[in-house]
Short mmCIF file of C-alpha atoms in Angstrom, two decimals:
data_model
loop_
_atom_site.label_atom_id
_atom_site.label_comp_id
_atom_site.label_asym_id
_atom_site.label_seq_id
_atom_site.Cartn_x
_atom_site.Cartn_y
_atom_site.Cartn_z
CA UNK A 72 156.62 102.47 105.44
CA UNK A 73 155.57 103.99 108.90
CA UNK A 74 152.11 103.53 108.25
CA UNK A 75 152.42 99.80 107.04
CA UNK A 76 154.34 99.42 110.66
CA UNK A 77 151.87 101.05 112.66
CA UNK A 78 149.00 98.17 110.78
CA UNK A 79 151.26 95.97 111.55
CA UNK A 80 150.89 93.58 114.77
CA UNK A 81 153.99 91.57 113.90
CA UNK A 82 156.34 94.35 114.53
CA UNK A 83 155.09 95.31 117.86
CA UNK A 84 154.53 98.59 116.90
CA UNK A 85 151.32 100.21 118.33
CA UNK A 86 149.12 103.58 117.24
CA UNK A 87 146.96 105.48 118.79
CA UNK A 88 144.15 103.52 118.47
CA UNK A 89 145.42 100.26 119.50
CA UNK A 90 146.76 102.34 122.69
CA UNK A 91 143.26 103.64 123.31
CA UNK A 92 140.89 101.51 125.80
CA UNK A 93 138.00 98.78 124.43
CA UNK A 94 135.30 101.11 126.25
CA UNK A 95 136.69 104.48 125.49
CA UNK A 96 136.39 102.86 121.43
CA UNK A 97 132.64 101.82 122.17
CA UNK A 98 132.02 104.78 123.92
CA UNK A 99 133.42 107.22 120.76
CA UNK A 100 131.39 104.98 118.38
CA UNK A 101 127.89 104.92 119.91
CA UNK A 102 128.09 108.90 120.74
CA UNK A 103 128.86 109.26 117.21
CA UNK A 104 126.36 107.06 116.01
CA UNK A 105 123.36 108.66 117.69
CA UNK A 106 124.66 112.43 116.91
CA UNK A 107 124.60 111.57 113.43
CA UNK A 108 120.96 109.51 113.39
CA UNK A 109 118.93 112.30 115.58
CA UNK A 110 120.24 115.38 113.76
CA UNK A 111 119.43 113.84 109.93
CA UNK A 112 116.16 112.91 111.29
CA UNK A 113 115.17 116.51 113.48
CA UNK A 114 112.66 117.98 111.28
CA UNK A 115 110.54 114.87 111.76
CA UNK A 116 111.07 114.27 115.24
CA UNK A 117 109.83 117.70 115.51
CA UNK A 118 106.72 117.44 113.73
CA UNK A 119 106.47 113.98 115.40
CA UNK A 120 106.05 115.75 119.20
CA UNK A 121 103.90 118.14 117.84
CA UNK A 122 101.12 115.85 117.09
CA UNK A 123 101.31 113.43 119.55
CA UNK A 124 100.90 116.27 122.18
CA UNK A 125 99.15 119.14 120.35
CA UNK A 126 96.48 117.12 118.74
CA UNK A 127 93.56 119.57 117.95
CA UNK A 128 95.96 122.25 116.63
CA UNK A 129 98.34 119.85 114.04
CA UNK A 130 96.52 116.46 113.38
CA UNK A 131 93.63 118.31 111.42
CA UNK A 132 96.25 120.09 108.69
CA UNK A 133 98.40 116.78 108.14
CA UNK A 134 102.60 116.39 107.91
CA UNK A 135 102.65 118.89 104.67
CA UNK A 136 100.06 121.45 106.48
CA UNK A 137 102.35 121.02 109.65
CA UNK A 138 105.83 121.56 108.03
CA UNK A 139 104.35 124.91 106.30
CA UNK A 140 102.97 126.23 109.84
CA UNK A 141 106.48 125.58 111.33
CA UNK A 142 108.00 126.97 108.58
CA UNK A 143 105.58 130.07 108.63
CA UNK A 144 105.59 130.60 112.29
CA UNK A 145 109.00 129.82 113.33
CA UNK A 146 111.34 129.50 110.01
CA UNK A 147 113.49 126.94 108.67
CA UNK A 148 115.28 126.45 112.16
CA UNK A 149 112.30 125.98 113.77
CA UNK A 150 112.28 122.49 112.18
CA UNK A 151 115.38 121.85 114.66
CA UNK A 152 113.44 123.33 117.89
CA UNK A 153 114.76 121.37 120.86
CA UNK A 154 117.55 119.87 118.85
CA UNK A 155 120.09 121.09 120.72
CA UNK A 156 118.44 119.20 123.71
CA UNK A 157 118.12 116.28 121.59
CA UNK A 158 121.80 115.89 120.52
CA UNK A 159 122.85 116.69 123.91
CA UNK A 160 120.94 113.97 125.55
CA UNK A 161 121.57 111.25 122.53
CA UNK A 162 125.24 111.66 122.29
CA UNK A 163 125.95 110.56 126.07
CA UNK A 164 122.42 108.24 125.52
CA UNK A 165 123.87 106.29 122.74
CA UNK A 166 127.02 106.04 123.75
CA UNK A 167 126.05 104.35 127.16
CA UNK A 168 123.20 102.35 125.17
CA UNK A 169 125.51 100.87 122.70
CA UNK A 170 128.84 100.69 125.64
CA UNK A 171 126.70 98.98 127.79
CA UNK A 172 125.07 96.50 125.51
CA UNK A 173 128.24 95.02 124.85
CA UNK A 174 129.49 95.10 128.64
CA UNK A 175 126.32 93.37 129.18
CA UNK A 176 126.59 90.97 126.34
CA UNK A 177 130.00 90.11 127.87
CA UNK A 178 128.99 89.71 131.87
CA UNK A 179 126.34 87.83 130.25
CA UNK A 180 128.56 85.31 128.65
CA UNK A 181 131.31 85.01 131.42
CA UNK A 182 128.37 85.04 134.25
CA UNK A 183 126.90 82.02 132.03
CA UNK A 184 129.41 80.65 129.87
CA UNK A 185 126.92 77.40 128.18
CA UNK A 186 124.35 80.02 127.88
CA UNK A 187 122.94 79.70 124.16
CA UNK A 188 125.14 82.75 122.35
CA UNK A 189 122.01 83.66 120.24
CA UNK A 190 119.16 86.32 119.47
CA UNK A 191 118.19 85.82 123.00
CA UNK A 192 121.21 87.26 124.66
CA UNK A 193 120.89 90.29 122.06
CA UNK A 194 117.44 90.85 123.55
CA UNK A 195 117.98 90.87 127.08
CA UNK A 196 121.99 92.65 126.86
CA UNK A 197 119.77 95.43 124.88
CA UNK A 198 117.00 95.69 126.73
CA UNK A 199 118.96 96.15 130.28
CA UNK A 200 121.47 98.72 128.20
CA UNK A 201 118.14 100.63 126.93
CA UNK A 202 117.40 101.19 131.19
CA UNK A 203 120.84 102.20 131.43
CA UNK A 204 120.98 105.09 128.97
CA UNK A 205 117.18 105.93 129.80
CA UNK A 206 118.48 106.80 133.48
CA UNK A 207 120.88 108.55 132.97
CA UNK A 208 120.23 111.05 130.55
CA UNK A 209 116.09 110.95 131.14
CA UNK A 210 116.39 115.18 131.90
CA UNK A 211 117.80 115.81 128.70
CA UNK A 212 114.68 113.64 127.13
CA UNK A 213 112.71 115.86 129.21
CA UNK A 214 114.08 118.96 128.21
CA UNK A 215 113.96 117.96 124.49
CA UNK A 216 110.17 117.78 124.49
CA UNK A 217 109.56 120.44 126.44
CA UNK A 218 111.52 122.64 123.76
CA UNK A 219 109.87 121.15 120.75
CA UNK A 220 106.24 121.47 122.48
CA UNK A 221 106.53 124.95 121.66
CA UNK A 222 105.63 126.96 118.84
CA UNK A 223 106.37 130.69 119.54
CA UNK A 224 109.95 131.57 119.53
CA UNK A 225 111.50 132.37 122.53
CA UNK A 226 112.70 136.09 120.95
CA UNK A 227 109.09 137.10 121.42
CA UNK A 228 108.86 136.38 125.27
CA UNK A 229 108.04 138.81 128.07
CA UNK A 230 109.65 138.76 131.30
CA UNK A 231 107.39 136.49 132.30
CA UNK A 232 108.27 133.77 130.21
CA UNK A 233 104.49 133.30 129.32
CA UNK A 234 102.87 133.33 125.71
CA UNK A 235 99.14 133.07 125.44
CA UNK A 236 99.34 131.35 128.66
CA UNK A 237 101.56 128.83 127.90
CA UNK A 238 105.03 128.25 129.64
CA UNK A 239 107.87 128.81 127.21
CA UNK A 240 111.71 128.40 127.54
CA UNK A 241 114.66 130.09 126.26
CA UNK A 242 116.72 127.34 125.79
CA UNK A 243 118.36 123.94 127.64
CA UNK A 244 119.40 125.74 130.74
CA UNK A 245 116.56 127.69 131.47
CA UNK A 246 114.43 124.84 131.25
CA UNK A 247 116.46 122.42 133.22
CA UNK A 248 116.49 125.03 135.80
CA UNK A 249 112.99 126.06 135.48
CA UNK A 250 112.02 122.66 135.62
CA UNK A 251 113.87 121.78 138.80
CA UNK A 252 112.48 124.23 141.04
CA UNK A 253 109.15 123.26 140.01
CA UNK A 254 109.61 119.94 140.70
CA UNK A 255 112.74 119.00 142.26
CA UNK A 256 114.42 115.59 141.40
CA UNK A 257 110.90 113.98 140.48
CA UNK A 258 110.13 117.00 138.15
CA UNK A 259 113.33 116.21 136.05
CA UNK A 260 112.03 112.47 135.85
CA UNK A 261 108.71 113.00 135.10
CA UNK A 262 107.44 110.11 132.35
CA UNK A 263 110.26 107.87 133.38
CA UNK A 264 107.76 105.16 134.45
CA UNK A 265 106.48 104.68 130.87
CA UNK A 266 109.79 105.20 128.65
CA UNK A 267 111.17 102.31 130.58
CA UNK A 268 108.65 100.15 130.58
CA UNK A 269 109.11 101.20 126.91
CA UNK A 270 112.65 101.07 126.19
CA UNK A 271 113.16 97.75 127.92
CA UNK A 272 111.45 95.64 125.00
CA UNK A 273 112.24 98.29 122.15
CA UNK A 274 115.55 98.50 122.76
CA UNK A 275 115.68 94.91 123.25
CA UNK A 276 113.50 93.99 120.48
CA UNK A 277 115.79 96.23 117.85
CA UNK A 278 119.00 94.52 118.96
CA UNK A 279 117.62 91.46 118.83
CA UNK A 280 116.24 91.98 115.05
CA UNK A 281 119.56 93.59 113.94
CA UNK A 282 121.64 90.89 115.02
CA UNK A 283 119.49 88.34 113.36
CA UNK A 284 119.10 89.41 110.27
CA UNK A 285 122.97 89.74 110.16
CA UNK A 286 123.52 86.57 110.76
CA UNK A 287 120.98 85.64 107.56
CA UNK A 288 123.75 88.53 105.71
CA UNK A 289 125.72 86.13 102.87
CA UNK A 290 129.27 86.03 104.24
CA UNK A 291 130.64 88.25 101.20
CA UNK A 292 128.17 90.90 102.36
CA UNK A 293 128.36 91.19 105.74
CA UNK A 294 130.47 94.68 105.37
CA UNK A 295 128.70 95.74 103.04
CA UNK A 296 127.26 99.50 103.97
CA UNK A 297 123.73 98.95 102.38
CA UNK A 298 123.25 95.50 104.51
CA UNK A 299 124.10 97.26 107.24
CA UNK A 300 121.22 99.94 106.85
CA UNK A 301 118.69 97.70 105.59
CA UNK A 302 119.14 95.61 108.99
CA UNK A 303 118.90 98.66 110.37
CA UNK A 304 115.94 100.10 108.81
CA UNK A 305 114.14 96.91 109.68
CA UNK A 306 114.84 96.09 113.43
CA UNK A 307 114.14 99.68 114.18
CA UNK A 308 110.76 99.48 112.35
CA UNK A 309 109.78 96.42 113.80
CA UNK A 310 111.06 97.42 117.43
CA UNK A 311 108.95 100.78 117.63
CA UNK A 312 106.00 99.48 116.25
CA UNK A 313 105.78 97.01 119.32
CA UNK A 314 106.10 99.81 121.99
CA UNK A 315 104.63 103.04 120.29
CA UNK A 316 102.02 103.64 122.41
CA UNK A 317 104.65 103.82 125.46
CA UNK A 318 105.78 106.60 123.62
CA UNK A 319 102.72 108.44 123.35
CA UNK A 320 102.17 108.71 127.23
CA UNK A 321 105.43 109.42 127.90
CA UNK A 322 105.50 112.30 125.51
CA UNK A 323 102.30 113.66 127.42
CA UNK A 324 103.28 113.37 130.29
CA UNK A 325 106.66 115.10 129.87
CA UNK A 326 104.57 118.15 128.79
CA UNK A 327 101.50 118.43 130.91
CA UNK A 328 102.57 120.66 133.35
CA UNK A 329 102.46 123.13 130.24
CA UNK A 330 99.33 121.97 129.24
CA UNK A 331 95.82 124.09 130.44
CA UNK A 332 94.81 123.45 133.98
CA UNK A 333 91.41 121.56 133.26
CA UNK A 334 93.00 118.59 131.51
CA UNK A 335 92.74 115.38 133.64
CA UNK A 336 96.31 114.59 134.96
CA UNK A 337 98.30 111.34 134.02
CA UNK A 338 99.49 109.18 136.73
CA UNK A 339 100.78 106.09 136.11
CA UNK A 340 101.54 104.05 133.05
CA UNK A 341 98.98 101.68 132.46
CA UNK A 342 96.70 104.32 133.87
CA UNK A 343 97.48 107.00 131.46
CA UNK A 344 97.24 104.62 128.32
CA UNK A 345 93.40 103.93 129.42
CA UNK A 346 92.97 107.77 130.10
CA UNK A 347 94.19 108.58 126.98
CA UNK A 348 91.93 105.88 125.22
CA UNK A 349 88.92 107.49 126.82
CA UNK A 350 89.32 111.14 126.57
CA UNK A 351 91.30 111.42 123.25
CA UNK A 352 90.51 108.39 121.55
CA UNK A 353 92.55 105.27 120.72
CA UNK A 354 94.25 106.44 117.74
CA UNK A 355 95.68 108.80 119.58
CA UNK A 356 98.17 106.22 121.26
CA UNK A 357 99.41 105.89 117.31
CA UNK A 358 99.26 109.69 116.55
CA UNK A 359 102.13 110.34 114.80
CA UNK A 360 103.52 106.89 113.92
CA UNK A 361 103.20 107.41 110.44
CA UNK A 362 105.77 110.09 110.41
CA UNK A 363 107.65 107.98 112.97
CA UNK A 364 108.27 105.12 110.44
CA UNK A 365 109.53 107.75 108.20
CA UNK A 366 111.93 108.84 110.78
CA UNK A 367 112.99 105.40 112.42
CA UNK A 368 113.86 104.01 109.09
CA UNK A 369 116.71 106.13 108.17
CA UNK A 370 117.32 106.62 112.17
CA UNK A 371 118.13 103.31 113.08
CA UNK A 372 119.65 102.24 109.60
CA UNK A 373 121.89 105.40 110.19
CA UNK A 374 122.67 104.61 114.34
CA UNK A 375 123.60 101.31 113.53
CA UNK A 376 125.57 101.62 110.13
CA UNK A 377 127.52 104.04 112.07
CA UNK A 378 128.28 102.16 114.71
CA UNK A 379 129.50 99.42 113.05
CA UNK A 380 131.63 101.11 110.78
CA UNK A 381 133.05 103.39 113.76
CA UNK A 382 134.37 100.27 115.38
CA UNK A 383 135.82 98.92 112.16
CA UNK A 384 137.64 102.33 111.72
CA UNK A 385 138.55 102.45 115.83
CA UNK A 386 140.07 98.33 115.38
CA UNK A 387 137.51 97.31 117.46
CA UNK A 388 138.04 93.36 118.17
CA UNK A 389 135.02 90.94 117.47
CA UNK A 390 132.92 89.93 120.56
CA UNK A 391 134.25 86.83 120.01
CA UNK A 392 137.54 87.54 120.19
CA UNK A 393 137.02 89.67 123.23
CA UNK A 394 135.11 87.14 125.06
CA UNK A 395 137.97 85.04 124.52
CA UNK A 396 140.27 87.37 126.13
CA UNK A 397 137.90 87.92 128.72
#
């Protein structure tokens, strides 16, 4: 009886959840979301990093080859190397990417109110939310590569901190610290040029591709958990394929500083993607995008299934009905 009062908004009676704030519910649901995608997903992302910054040493044995030297050098939690780093930074990354998607979706709409409420708006309300997240938890991003770049675990360091001449961490702290009196501020945001200039029409381009092929969903299907994942699966796919390359630079950039002295330095975006071109070879701007699909497919099928079903569960209203209020 108490619990078909507290569903109840005839009564007047209100739970916890219809006490608790619009953005504190968006905010729960996108953290969520992105904790869940990145950790079923690790092992890849791992492997991923590897070859698109340690080309000569993982690209020649293959994903198979890879996983068994990862498993043989570093064990079965070596697969989940910079992890930590990873959920730390997407928890608070995907809970302001997905908040302020739908903040901007909304100042969008009120700023324009005969603005067409279509794909477009999902394009540019995700693109500005993927800046958003990128700057404000770009260290963490950092931090997460830096971790993963290595393959010697950090229980066989000297004081030094230095393995076969090669900078090595003990962990999230160490590096963030480390890192910071290298390089100050601009150390902590190194590669931030090209992940935006990245992010911007990824992000955008996945939002826009999720919320069309929604609205193509048959009515009787639209809650239905395996629509949700195939939309998913797809706008993710489609979305990093357009920007991989973006990725590439940024990764090697992130970790050059680690990287042997004689390698010619990356400055600059559009620079860098020529740079790379020449010295390494254009495939190299798609190393690893194989294993990439492999991981965005579940990834994004997971992030956004989540999501959705997180706001169902928190009594989220519908855009609509929010814009209304608004």
């Amino acid at each position: 009886m108490t619990e078909q009062k507290r569903h109840d908004p005839e009564d007047g009676t209100k739970g916890p959840l219809d006490l608790m704030p619009l953005l504190a519910k968006e905010l729960i649901a996108g953290g969520l979301s992105g904790g869940f995608a990145k950790t079923a997903v690790a092992p890849l992302e791992r492997v991923k990093i590897l070859f698109q910054t340690r080309r000569a040493e993982f690209q020649s044995t293959g994903l198979i080859g890879s996983a068994v030297r990862i498993a043989k050098t570093e064990g079965l939690l070596g697969f989940y190397r910079g992890n930590g780093a990873s959920v730390a930074r997407i928890i608070p990354y995907s809970a302001i990417h997905y908040t302020s998607y739908e903040e901007y979706r909304r100042l969008i709409i009120q700023t324009f109110p005969d603005v067409w409420k279509g794909p477009i708006l999902d394009l540019v309300a995700g693109s500005l939310s993927g800046g958003t997240a990128v700057l404000f938890t770009y260290p963490l991003d950092l931090t997460r590569t830096k971790l993963a770049y290595q393959i010697v675990s950090p229980t066989k360091l000297g004081v030094s901190g230095m393995v076969n001449n090669e900078q090595v961490y003990r962990g999230i702290t160490d590096c963030l610290t480390r890192t910071y009196r290298e390089g100050g501020i601009r150390g902590l945001y190194r590669g931030v040029a090209p992940t935006l200039v990245g992010i911007f029409p990824y992000a955008g381009l996945k939002f826009y591709f999720y919320e069309e092929m929604k609205r193509h969903v048959p009515e009787e299907y639209n809650k239905s958990i395996m629509a949700k994942l195939t939309c998913g699966s797809v706008a993710g796919l489609l979305g990093q394929t357009f920007t991989y390359p973006l990725e590439v630079v940024r990764r090697q950039m992130q970790i050059q500083k680690l990287q042997p002295s004689d390698n010619a330095e990356l400055k600059g975006t559009f620079k860098s993607i020529l740079l790379i071109a020449q010295r390494q070879g254009w495939k190299q701007l798609f190393s690893g995008l194989s294993i990439n699909y492999i991981k965005v497919v579940p990834s994004s099928a997971i992030g956004f299934t989540v999501y959705d079903t997180m706001k169902l569960y928190l009594r989220v209203p519908s855009r609509e009905k929010t814009a209304v209020e608004n």
